[in-house]
Amino acid sequence: MDLRKYAALIMGVMMVAGVAVSHAETDDDEEDDVVSNVPAQAQICAGCHGPDGNSLVPMFPKIAGQHPEYLEKQLKNIKENVRVSPVMAGIVATLNDEDMTILATHFAEQPARPTPSVSNGPGSIGEKIFQTGIPGAGVPACASCHGANGQGIAPGFPRLAGQHANYVTTQVQAFRDDQRKNDAAKMMRMVAAKMTDADIAAVADYIQGLK
């Protein structure tokens, strides 16, 4: 992707989100839009992740309801360049440990809003991979670490339920291609290495539909 276009997209989203954050803080008549006690550190996050952590842009992850320990680890890993993210690097560079804890706690407390799956609901290939794995390929069930409903197991295994399929696909492929390396004991890299693009797309869509 052209980085200039990518940067322009992010700036555009941030400008729109700035209005959304203001609206969320002041409009008491629309409860669904209200995000209470938003810390100052979270204002810039709204540009990509939404004022309440429920990103509307598929390439940016939903972080609402995520385990705080996991969120904090990702921020630290990006700052330390253990997890490479050109978009996030400049943002986390300005954060100290206390900021990261505040942000992780805030977004973990926000209710996650699900997104319907496109085609991989009950009885689908995506469900089969998530719940039982791909025995013939040596791929374990995603549910064994992330829970049958995708709620994750804190602190090491993140909540996946409702996450954008686009983002899940990108991250699993990054693990498979050894571009993302901040998984404990190379666990995700070993699993993803045995998955095809079709496998990843199917399970990612199923994950998006979990609540």
Coordinates of N, CA and C in Angstrom, one line a residue:
M1 N 0.8 -1.2 0.0 CA 0.0 0.0 0.0 C 0.9 1.2 0.0
D2 N 0.5 2.3 -0.8 CA 1.2 3.5 -0.8 C 1.1 4.2 0.6
L3 N 2.2 4.4 1.2 CA 2.2 5.0 2.6 C 1.6 6.3 2.6
R4 N 1.7 7.1 1.6 CA 1.1 8.5 1.6 C -0.4 8.4 1.6
K5 N -0.9 7.4 0.8 CA -2.4 7.3 0.8 C -2.8 6.7 2.1
Y6 N -2.0 5.8 2.7 CA -2.4 5.2 4.0 C -2.4 6.3 5.1
A7 N -1.4 7.2 5.1 CA -1.4 8.3 6.0 C -2.5 9.2 5.9
A8 N -2.9 9.5 4.6 CA -4.0 10.4 4.3 C -5.3 9.8 4.8
L9 N -5.5 8.5 4.7 CA -6.7 7.8 5.2 C -6.7 7.9 6.7
I10 N -5.6 7.7 7.4 CA -5.6 7.7 8.8 C -6.0 9.1 9.3
M11 N -5.4 10.2 8.6 CA -5.7 11.5 9.0 C -7.2 11.8 8.8
G12 N -7.8 11.3 7.7 CA -9.2 11.5 7.5 C -10.0 10.9 8.5
V13 N -9.7 9.7 8.9 CA -10.4 9.0 9.9 C -10.3 9.7 11.3
M14 N -9.1 10.2 11.6 CA -8.9 10.9 12.8 C -9.7 12.2 12.9
M15 N -9.9 12.9 11.8 CA -10.6 14.1 11.8 C -12.1 13.8 12.1
V16 N -12.6 12.7 11.4 CA -14.0 12.3 11.7 C -14.2 11.9 13.1
A17 N -13.2 11.1 13.6 CA -13.3 10.6 15.0 C -13.3 11.7 16.0
G18 N -12.6 12.8 15.7 CA -12.5 13.9 16.6 C -13.9 14.4 16.9
V19 N -14.8 14.5 15.9 CA -16.1 14.9 16.0 C -16.9 13.9 16.8
A20 N -16.6 12.6 16.5 CA -17.3 11.5 17.2 C -17.0 11.5 18.7
V21 N -15.7 11.8 19.1 CA -15.4 11.8 20.5 C -16.1 12.9 21.2
S22 N -16.1 14.1 20.6 CA -16.8 15.2 21.2 C -18.3 14.9 21.4
H23 N -18.9 14.3 20.4 CA -20.3 14.0 20.5 C -20.5 13.0 21.6
A24 N -19.6 12.0 21.7 CA -19.8 10.9 22.7 C -19.7 11.5 24.1
E25 N -18.9 12.5 24.3 CA -18.7 13.1 25.6 C -19.8 14.0 26.0
T26 N -20.6 14.5 25.0 CA -21.6 15.6 25.4 C -23.0 15.2 25.2
D27 N -23.3 14.2 24.4 CA -24.7 13.9 24.1 C -25.2 12.9 25.0
D28 N -26.0 13.3 26.0 CA -26.5 12.4 27.0 C -27.8 11.7 26.6
D29 N -28.4 12.2 25.5 CA -29.6 11.7 25.0 C -29.4 10.4 24.2
E30 N -28.2 10.2 23.7 CA -28.0 9.0 22.9 C -27.0 8.1 23.6
E31 N -27.5 7.2 24.5 CA -26.7 6.4 25.4 C -25.7 5.6 24.7
D32 N -26.0 5.1 23.5 CA -25.1 4.2 22.8 C -23.9 4.9 22.3
D33 N -23.9 6.2 22.2 CA -22.7 7.0 21.8 C -21.9 7.5 22.9
V34 N -22.4 7.3 24.1 CA -21.7 8.0 25.3 C -20.5 7.1 25.7
V35 N -19.3 7.7 25.8 CA -18.2 7.0 26.4 C -17.8 7.9 27.6
S36 N -18.0 7.3 28.8 CA -17.8 8.1 30.0 C -16.3 8.0 30.4
N37 N -15.9 9.1 31.1 CA -14.6 9.2 31.7 C -13.4 8.9 30.7
V38 N -13.5 9.5 29.5 CA -12.4 9.2 28.5 C -11.1 9.9 28.9
P39 N -10.1 9.1 29.2 CA -8.8 9.8 29.6 C -8.2 10.6 28.4
A40 N -7.4 11.6 28.7 CA -6.8 12.4 27.7 C -6.0 11.6 26.7
Q41 N -5.3 10.6 27.2 CA -4.4 9.8 26.4 C -5.2 9.0 25.3
A42 N -6.5 8.8 25.5 CA -7.3 8.0 24.5 C -7.8 8.8 23.3
Q43 N -7.7 10.2 23.4 CA -8.2 11.0 22.3 C -7.6 10.6 20.9
I44 N -6.3 10.4 20.9 CA -5.7 10.1 19.6 C -6.1 8.7 19.1
C45 N -6.3 7.8 20.1 CA -6.7 6.4 19.7 C -8.0 6.4 18.9
A46 N -8.9 7.3 19.2 CA -10.2 7.4 18.6 C -10.1 7.5 17.0
G47 N -9.0 8.1 16.6 CA -8.8 8.3 15.1 C -8.9 7.0 14.3
C48 N -8.4 5.9 14.9 CA -8.4 4.6 14.2 C -9.3 3.6 14.9
H49 N -9.4 3.6 16.2 CA -10.1 2.6 16.9 C -11.5 3.0 17.4
G50 N -11.9 4.2 17.1 CA -13.2 4.7 17.5 C -13.1 5.2 18.9
P51 N -14.0 6.1 19.3 CA -14.0 6.7 20.6 C -14.2 5.7 21.8
D52 N -14.9 4.6 21.5 CA -15.1 3.6 22.5 C -14.3 2.3 22.2
G53 N -13.4 2.4 21.3 CA -12.6 1.2 21.0 C -13.2 0.2 20.0
N54 N -14.4 0.5 19.5 CA -15.1 -0.3 18.5 C -14.8 0.3 17.1
S55 N -13.7 0.0 16.6 CA -13.3 0.5 15.3 C -14.3 0.2 14.2
L56 N -14.6 1.1 13.4 CA -15.5 0.9 12.3 C -14.8 0.6 11.0
V57 N -13.5 0.7 11.0 CA -12.6 0.5 9.8 C -12.0 -0.9 9.9
P58 N -12.3 -1.8 9.0 CA -11.8 -3.1 9.1 C -10.3 -3.4 9.3
M59 N -9.5 -2.4 8.8 CA -8.1 -2.6 8.9 C -7.5 -2.3 10.3
F60 N -8.4 -1.6 11.1 CA -8.0 -1.2 12.5 C -8.7 -2.1 13.5
P61 N -8.0 -2.7 14.4 CA -8.7 -3.6 15.3 C -9.6 -3.0 16.3
K62 N -10.6 -3.8 16.7 CA -11.5 -3.4 17.8 C -10.7 -3.7 19.1
I63 N -10.6 -2.7 20.0 CA -9.9 -3.0 21.2 C -10.8 -2.9 22.4
A64 N -12.1 -2.6 22.2 CA -13.1 -2.5 23.3 C -13.2 -3.9 23.9
G65 N -13.2 -4.0 25.2 CA -13.4 -5.3 25.9 C -12.3 -6.3 25.8
Q66 N -11.1 -5.8 25.3 CA -10.0 -6.7 25.2 C -9.3 -6.7 26.6
H67 N -8.6 -7.8 26.9 CA -8.0 -8.0 28.2 C -6.9 -6.9 28.4
P68 N -7.0 -6.2 29.5 CA -6.0 -5.0 29.7 C -4.6 -5.5 29.6
E69 N -4.3 -6.6 30.1 CA -2.9 -7.1 30.1 C -2.4 -7.3 28.7
Y70 N -3.3 -7.8 27.8 CA -2.9 -8.0 26.4 C -2.7 -6.7 25.7
L71 N -3.6 -5.7 25.9 CA -3.5 -4.4 25.3 C -2.2 -3.7 25.7
E72 N -1.9 -3.8 27.0 CA -0.7 -3.1 27.5 C 0.6 -3.8 26.9
K73 N 0.5 -5.1 26.8 CA 1.7 -5.8 26.2 C 1.9 -5.4 24.8
Q74 N 0.8 -5.3 24.0 CA 1.0 -4.9 22.6 C 1.6 -3.5 22.5
L75 N 1.1 -2.5 23.3 CA 1.6 -1.2 23.3 C 3.1 -1.2 23.6
K76 N 3.5 -1.9 24.6 CA 4.9 -2.0 25.0 C 5.8 -2.7 23.9
N77 N 5.2 -3.8 23.4 CA 5.9 -4.5 22.3 C 6.2 -3.6 21.1
I78 N 5.2 -2.8 20.7 CA 5.3 -1.9 19.6 C 6.4 -0.8 19.9
K79 N 6.3 -0.2 21.1 CA 7.3 0.8 21.5 C 8.7 0.2 21.5
E80 N 8.9 -1.0 21.9 CA 10.2 -1.6 22.0 C 10.6 -2.3 20.6
N81 N 9.7 -2.1 19.6 CA 9.9 -2.6 18.3 C 10.0 -4.2 18.2
V82 N 9.4 -4.8 19.2 CA 9.2 -6.2 19.2 C 8.1 -6.6 18.3
R83 N 7.1 -5.8 18.3 CA 6.0 -5.9 17.3 C 6.1 -4.7 16.4
V84 N 6.3 -4.9 15.1 CA 6.5 -3.8 14.1 C 5.1 -3.3 13.6
S85 N 4.9 -2.0 13.8 CA 3.7 -1.4 13.3 C 4.1 0.1 13.0
P86 N 4.3 0.4 11.7 CA 4.7 1.7 11.3 C 3.6 2.8 11.7
V87 N 2.4 2.4 11.7 CA 1.3 3.3 12.1 C 1.3 3.6 13.5
M88 N 1.5 2.6 14.4 CA 1.4 2.8 15.8 C 2.7 3.3 16.4
A89 N 3.8 3.0 15.8 CA 5.1 3.4 16.4 C 5.2 4.8 16.8
G90 N 4.8 5.7 16.0 CA 4.9 7.1 16.3 C 4.0 7.5 17.5
I91 N 2.9 6.9 17.6 CA 2.0 7.2 18.7 C 2.5 6.7 20.0
V92 N 2.9 5.4 20.0 CA 3.3 4.8 21.3 C 4.7 5.4 21.8
A93 N 5.4 6.0 20.9 CA 6.7 6.6 21.3 C 6.5 7.8 22.3
T94 N 5.3 8.3 22.3 CA 5.0 9.4 23.2 C 4.4 9.0 24.5
L95 N 4.1 7.7 24.7 CA 3.5 7.1 25.9 C 4.5 6.6 26.8
N96 N 4.3 6.8 28.1 CA 5.1 6.1 29.2 C 4.3 4.9 29.7
D97 N 4.9 4.2 30.7 CA 4.2 3.0 31.2 C 2.8 3.3 31.8
E98 N 2.8 4.4 32.5 CA 1.5 4.8 33.2 C 0.4 5.1 32.1
D99 N 0.8 5.8 31.0 CA -0.1 6.1 29.9 C -0.7 4.8 29.4
M100 N 0.2 3.8 29.2 CA -0.2 2.5 28.6 C -1.2 1.8 29.5
T101 N -0.9 1.8 30.8 CA -1.8 1.2 31.7 C -3.2 1.9 31.7
I102 N -3.2 3.2 31.7 CA -4.5 3.9 31.7 C -5.3 3.6 30.4
L103 N -4.6 3.6 29.3 CA -5.3 3.3 28.0 C -5.8 1.8 28.0
A104 N -5.0 0.9 28.4 CA -5.4 -0.5 28.4 C -6.6 -0.7 29.3
T105 N -6.6 -0.1 30.5 CA -7.7 -0.2 31.4 C -9.0 0.4 30.9
H106 N -8.8 1.6 30.3 CA -10.0 2.3 29.7 C -10.7 1.5 28.6
F107 N -9.9 1.0 27.6 CA -10.5 0.3 26.5 C -11.0 -1.1 26.9
A108 N -10.4 -1.7 27.9 CA -10.8 -3.0 28.4 C -12.2 -2.9 29.0
E109 N -12.5 -1.7 29.6 CA -13.8 -1.5 30.3 C -14.9 -1.1 29.3
Q110 N -14.6 -0.9 28.1 CA -15.7 -0.5 27.1 C -16.4 -1.7 26.6
P111 N -17.7 -1.7 26.4 CA -18.4 -2.9 25.9 C -18.1 -3.1 24.4
A112 N -17.8 -4.3 24.1 CA -17.5 -4.7 22.7 C -18.8 -4.8 21.9
R113 N -18.8 -4.3 20.7 CA -19.9 -4.4 19.8 C -19.6 -5.4 18.7
P114 N -20.4 -6.4 18.6 CA -20.2 -7.5 17.5 C -20.4 -7.0 16.1
T115 N -19.8 -7.7 15.2 CA -20.0 -7.4 13.8 C -20.4 -8.7 13.1
P116 N -21.5 -8.8 12.4 CA -22.0 -10.0 11.8 C -20.9 -10.6 10.8
S117 N -20.9 -12.0 10.8 CA -20.0 -12.6 9.8 C -20.6 -12.6 8.5
V118 N -19.9 -12.7 7.4 CA -20.4 -12.6 6.1 C -21.0 -14.0 5.7
S119 N -20.3 -15.1 5.9 CA -20.8 -16.3 5.4 C -20.4 -17.5 6.2
N120 N -19.6 -17.3 7.3 CA -19.1 -18.4 8.0 C -19.7 -18.5 9.4
G121 N -21.0 -18.8 9.4 CA -21.7 -18.9 10.7 C -21.7 -20.4 11.2
P122 N -22.7 -20.8 12.0 CA -22.8 -22.2 12.4 C -22.8 -23.2 11.3
G123 N -22.0 -24.2 11.5 CA -22.0 -25.3 10.4 C -21.0 -25.0 9.3
S124 N -20.3 -23.9 9.4 CA -19.4 -23.5 8.3 C -18.0 -24.1 8.5
I125 N -17.2 -23.9 7.5 CA -15.8 -24.3 7.5 C -15.1 -23.5 8.6
G126 N -15.4 -22.2 8.7 CA -14.8 -21.4 9.6 C -15.0 -21.8 11.1
E127 N -16.3 -22.2 11.3 CA -16.6 -22.7 12.7 C -15.8 -24.0 13.0
K128 N -15.8 -24.9 12.0 CA -15.1 -26.1 12.2 C -13.6 -25.9 12.5
I129 N -12.9 -25.0 11.8 CA -11.5 -24.7 12.1 C -11.4 -24.1 13.5
F130 N -12.3 -23.2 13.9 CA -12.2 -22.5 15.2 C -12.4 -23.5 16.3
Q131 N -13.4 -24.3 16.2 CA -13.8 -25.2 17.3 C -13.1 -26.5 17.3
T132 N -12.7 -27.1 16.2 CA -12.0 -28.4 16.2 C -10.6 -28.4 15.5
G133 N -10.3 -27.3 14.9 CA -9.0 -27.3 14.2 C -9.0 -27.9 12.8
I134 N -7.8 -28.2 12.3 CA -7.7 -29.0 11.1 C -6.7 -30.1 11.4
P135 N -7.3 -31.2 11.9 CA -6.4 -32.3 12.4 C -5.4 -32.8 11.3
G136 N -5.9 -32.9 10.1 CA -5.0 -33.5 9.0 C -3.8 -32.6 8.8
A137 N -3.9 -31.3 9.1 CA -2.8 -30.4 8.9 C -2.0 -30.1 10.1
G138 N -2.5 -30.6 11.2 CA -1.8 -30.4 12.5 C -2.2 -29.0 13.1
V139 N -3.3 -28.5 12.7 CA -3.8 -27.2 13.2 C -4.7 -27.4 14.4
P140 N -4.4 -26.9 15.6 CA -5.3 -27.1 16.8 C -6.5 -26.2 16.7
A141 N -7.5 -26.5 17.5 CA -8.6 -25.6 17.5 C -8.3 -24.3 18.1
C142 N -8.7 -23.2 17.5 CA -8.5 -21.9 18.0 C -9.2 -21.8 19.4
A143 N -10.3 -22.5 19.6 CA -11.0 -22.4 20.8 C -10.2 -22.9 22.0
S144 N -9.2 -23.8 21.8 CA -8.4 -24.3 22.9 C -7.7 -23.3 23.6
C145 N -7.3 -22.1 23.0 CA -6.6 -21.0 23.6 C -7.5 -19.8 23.8
H146 N -8.4 -19.6 22.8 CA -9.2 -18.4 22.8 C -10.6 -18.6 23.3
G147 N -11.0 -19.8 23.7 CA -12.3 -20.0 24.2 C -13.3 -20.3 23.1
A148 N -14.3 -21.2 23.5 CA -15.3 -21.6 22.5 C -16.1 -20.4 21.9
N149 N -16.2 -19.3 22.7 CA -16.9 -18.1 22.2 C -16.0 -17.0 21.8
G150 N -14.7 -17.3 21.8 CA -13.7 -16.3 21.4 C -13.4 -15.2 22.4
Q151 N -13.7 -15.5 23.7 CA -13.5 -14.5 24.7 C -12.1 -14.4 25.2
G152 N -11.2 -15.4 24.8 CA -9.8 -15.4 25.2 C -9.6 -15.8 26.6
I153 N -8.4 -16.0 27.0 CA -8.0 -16.4 28.3 C -6.9 -15.4 28.8
A154 N -7.2 -14.6 29.7 CA -6.3 -13.5 30.1 C -5.2 -14.2 31.0
P155 N -4.0 -13.7 30.9 CA -3.6 -12.5 30.2 C -3.0 -12.8 28.8
G156 N -2.6 -14.0 28.5 CA -1.9 -14.3 27.3 C -2.6 -14.5 26.0
F157 N -3.9 -14.9 26.1 CA -4.7 -15.2 24.9 C -5.8 -14.2 24.7
P158 N -5.7 -13.4 23.7 CA -6.7 -12.3 23.5 C -8.1 -12.7 23.2
R159 N -9.0 -11.8 23.5 CA -10.4 -11.9 23.1 C -10.4 -11.7 21.5
L160 N -11.1 -12.6 20.8 CA -11.2 -12.5 19.4 C -12.6 -12.2 18.9
A161 N -13.6 -12.5 19.7 CA -15.0 -12.4 19.4 C -15.3 -11.0 18.8
G162 N -15.9 -11.0 17.6 CA -16.3 -9.8 17.0 C -15.2 -9.0 16.3
Q163 N -14.0 -9.5 16.3 CA -12.9 -8.7 15.7 C -13.1 -8.7 14.1
H164 N -12.7 -7.6 13.5 CA -12.8 -7.5 12.1 C -12.1 -8.7 11.4
A165 N -12.8 -9.3 10.4 CA -12.2 -10.4 9.7 C -10.9 -9.9 8.9
N166 N -11.0 -8.7 8.4 CA -9.9 -8.2 7.7 C -8.6 -8.1 8.6
Y167 N -8.8 -7.6 9.8 CA -7.7 -7.5 10.7 C -7.2 -8.9 11.1
V168 N -8.1 -9.8 11.5 CA -7.7 -11.1 11.9 C -6.8 -11.8 10.8
T169 N -7.3 -11.7 9.5 CA -6.6 -12.2 8.4 C -5.2 -11.7 8.3
T170 N -5.1 -10.4 8.4 CA -3.8 -9.7 8.2 C -2.8 -10.2 9.3
Q171 N -3.3 -10.3 10.5 CA -2.4 -10.7 11.6 C -2.0 -12.2 11.6
V172 N -3.0 -13.1 11.2 CA -2.6 -14.5 11.1 C -1.6 -14.7 10.0
Q173 N -1.8 -14.0 8.9 CA -0.9 -14.1 7.8 C 0.5 -13.5 8.2
A174 N 0.5 -12.4 9.0 CA 1.8 -11.9 9.4 C 2.5 -12.9 10.3
F175 N 1.8 -13.6 11.2 CA 2.4 -14.6 12.0 C 3.0 -15.7 11.1
R176 N 2.1 -16.1 10.1 CA 2.5 -17.2 9.2 C 3.8 -16.9 8.4
D177 N 3.9 -15.6 8.0 CA 5.0 -15.2 7.2 C 6.2 -14.6 8.0
D178 N 6.1 -14.8 9.3 CA 7.2 -14.4 10.2 C 7.4 -12.9 10.2
Q179 N 6.3 -12.2 10.0 CA 6.4 -10.7 10.0 C 6.0 -10.2 11.4
R180 N 5.2 -10.9 12.1 CA 4.8 -10.6 13.5 C 5.4 -11.7 14.4
K181 N 6.2 -11.2 15.4 CA 6.9 -12.2 16.2 C 6.8 -12.0 17.7
N182 N 5.7 -11.4 18.1 CA 5.6 -11.2 19.6 C 4.6 -12.2 20.2
D183 N 4.5 -13.3 19.6 CA 3.7 -14.4 20.2 C 4.6 -15.2 21.2
A184 N 4.0 -15.7 22.3 CA 4.8 -16.4 23.3 C 5.2 -17.8 22.7
A185 N 6.4 -18.1 22.8 CA 6.9 -19.4 22.4 C 6.6 -19.7 20.9
K186 N 6.5 -18.7 20.1 CA 6.2 -18.9 18.7 C 4.9 -19.7 18.4
M187 N 4.0 -19.6 19.4 CA 2.8 -20.5 19.3 C 2.0 -20.1 18.1
M188 N 1.7 -18.9 17.9 CA 0.9 -18.5 16.7 C 1.6 -18.7 15.4
R189 N 2.9 -18.5 15.4 CA 3.6 -18.7 14.2 C 3.6 -20.1 13.7
M190 N 3.7 -21.0 14.7 CA 3.7 -22.5 14.4 C 2.3 -22.9 13.9
V191 N 1.3 -22.4 14.5 CA -0.1 -22.7 14.0 C -0.4 -22.1 12.6
A192 N -0.1 -20.8 12.5 CA -0.4 -20.2 11.2 C 0.4 -20.7 10.0
A193 N 1.6 -21.3 10.3 CA 2.4 -21.8 9.2 C 1.7 -23.0 8.5
K194 N 0.8 -23.6 9.2 CA 0.1 -24.8 8.7 C -1.3 -24.4 8.0
M195 N -1.6 -23.1 7.9 CA -2.9 -22.7 7.4 C -2.7 -22.1 6.0
T196 N -3.7 -22.4 5.2 CA -3.7 -21.8 3.8 C -4.5 -20.4 3.9
D197 N -4.4 -19.6 2.9 CA -5.1 -18.4 2.8 C -6.6 -18.6 3.0
A198 N -7.1 -19.7 2.4 CA -8.6 -20.0 2.5 C -8.9 -20.4 3.9
D199 N -8.1 -21.2 4.6 CA -8.3 -21.5 6.0 C -8.4 -20.2 6.8
I200 N -7.5 -19.4 6.7 CA -7.4 -18.1 7.4 C -8.6 -17.2 7.2
A201 N -9.0 -17.1 5.9 CA -10.2 -16.3 5.6 C -11.5 -16.8 6.2
A202 N -11.6 -18.1 6.2 CA -12.8 -18.8 6.7 C -12.9 -18.6 8.2
V203 N -11.9 -18.8 8.9 CA -11.9 -18.7 10.4 C -12.0 -17.3 10.8
A204 N -11.4 -16.4 10.1 CA -11.4 -15.0 10.4 C -12.9 -14.4 10.3
D205 N -13.6 -14.9 9.3 CA -15.0 -14.5 9.1 C -15.9 -15.0 10.2
Y206 N -15.6 -16.3 10.6 CA -16.3 -16.9 11.7 C -16.1 -16.1 13.0
I207 N -14.8 -15.7 13.3 CA -14.5 -15.0 14.4 C -15.2 -13.6 14.5
Q208 N -15.3 -13.0 13.3 CA -16.0 -11.7 13.3 C -17.5 -11.8 13.7
G209 N -18.1 -12.9 13.5 CA -19.5 -13.1 13.9 C -19.7 -13.6 15.3
L210 N -18.6 -13.9 16.1 CA -18.8 -14.3 17.5 C -19.1 -13.2 18.4
K211 N -19.9 -13.5 19.4 CA -20.3 -12.4 20.4 C -19.7 -12.7 21.8

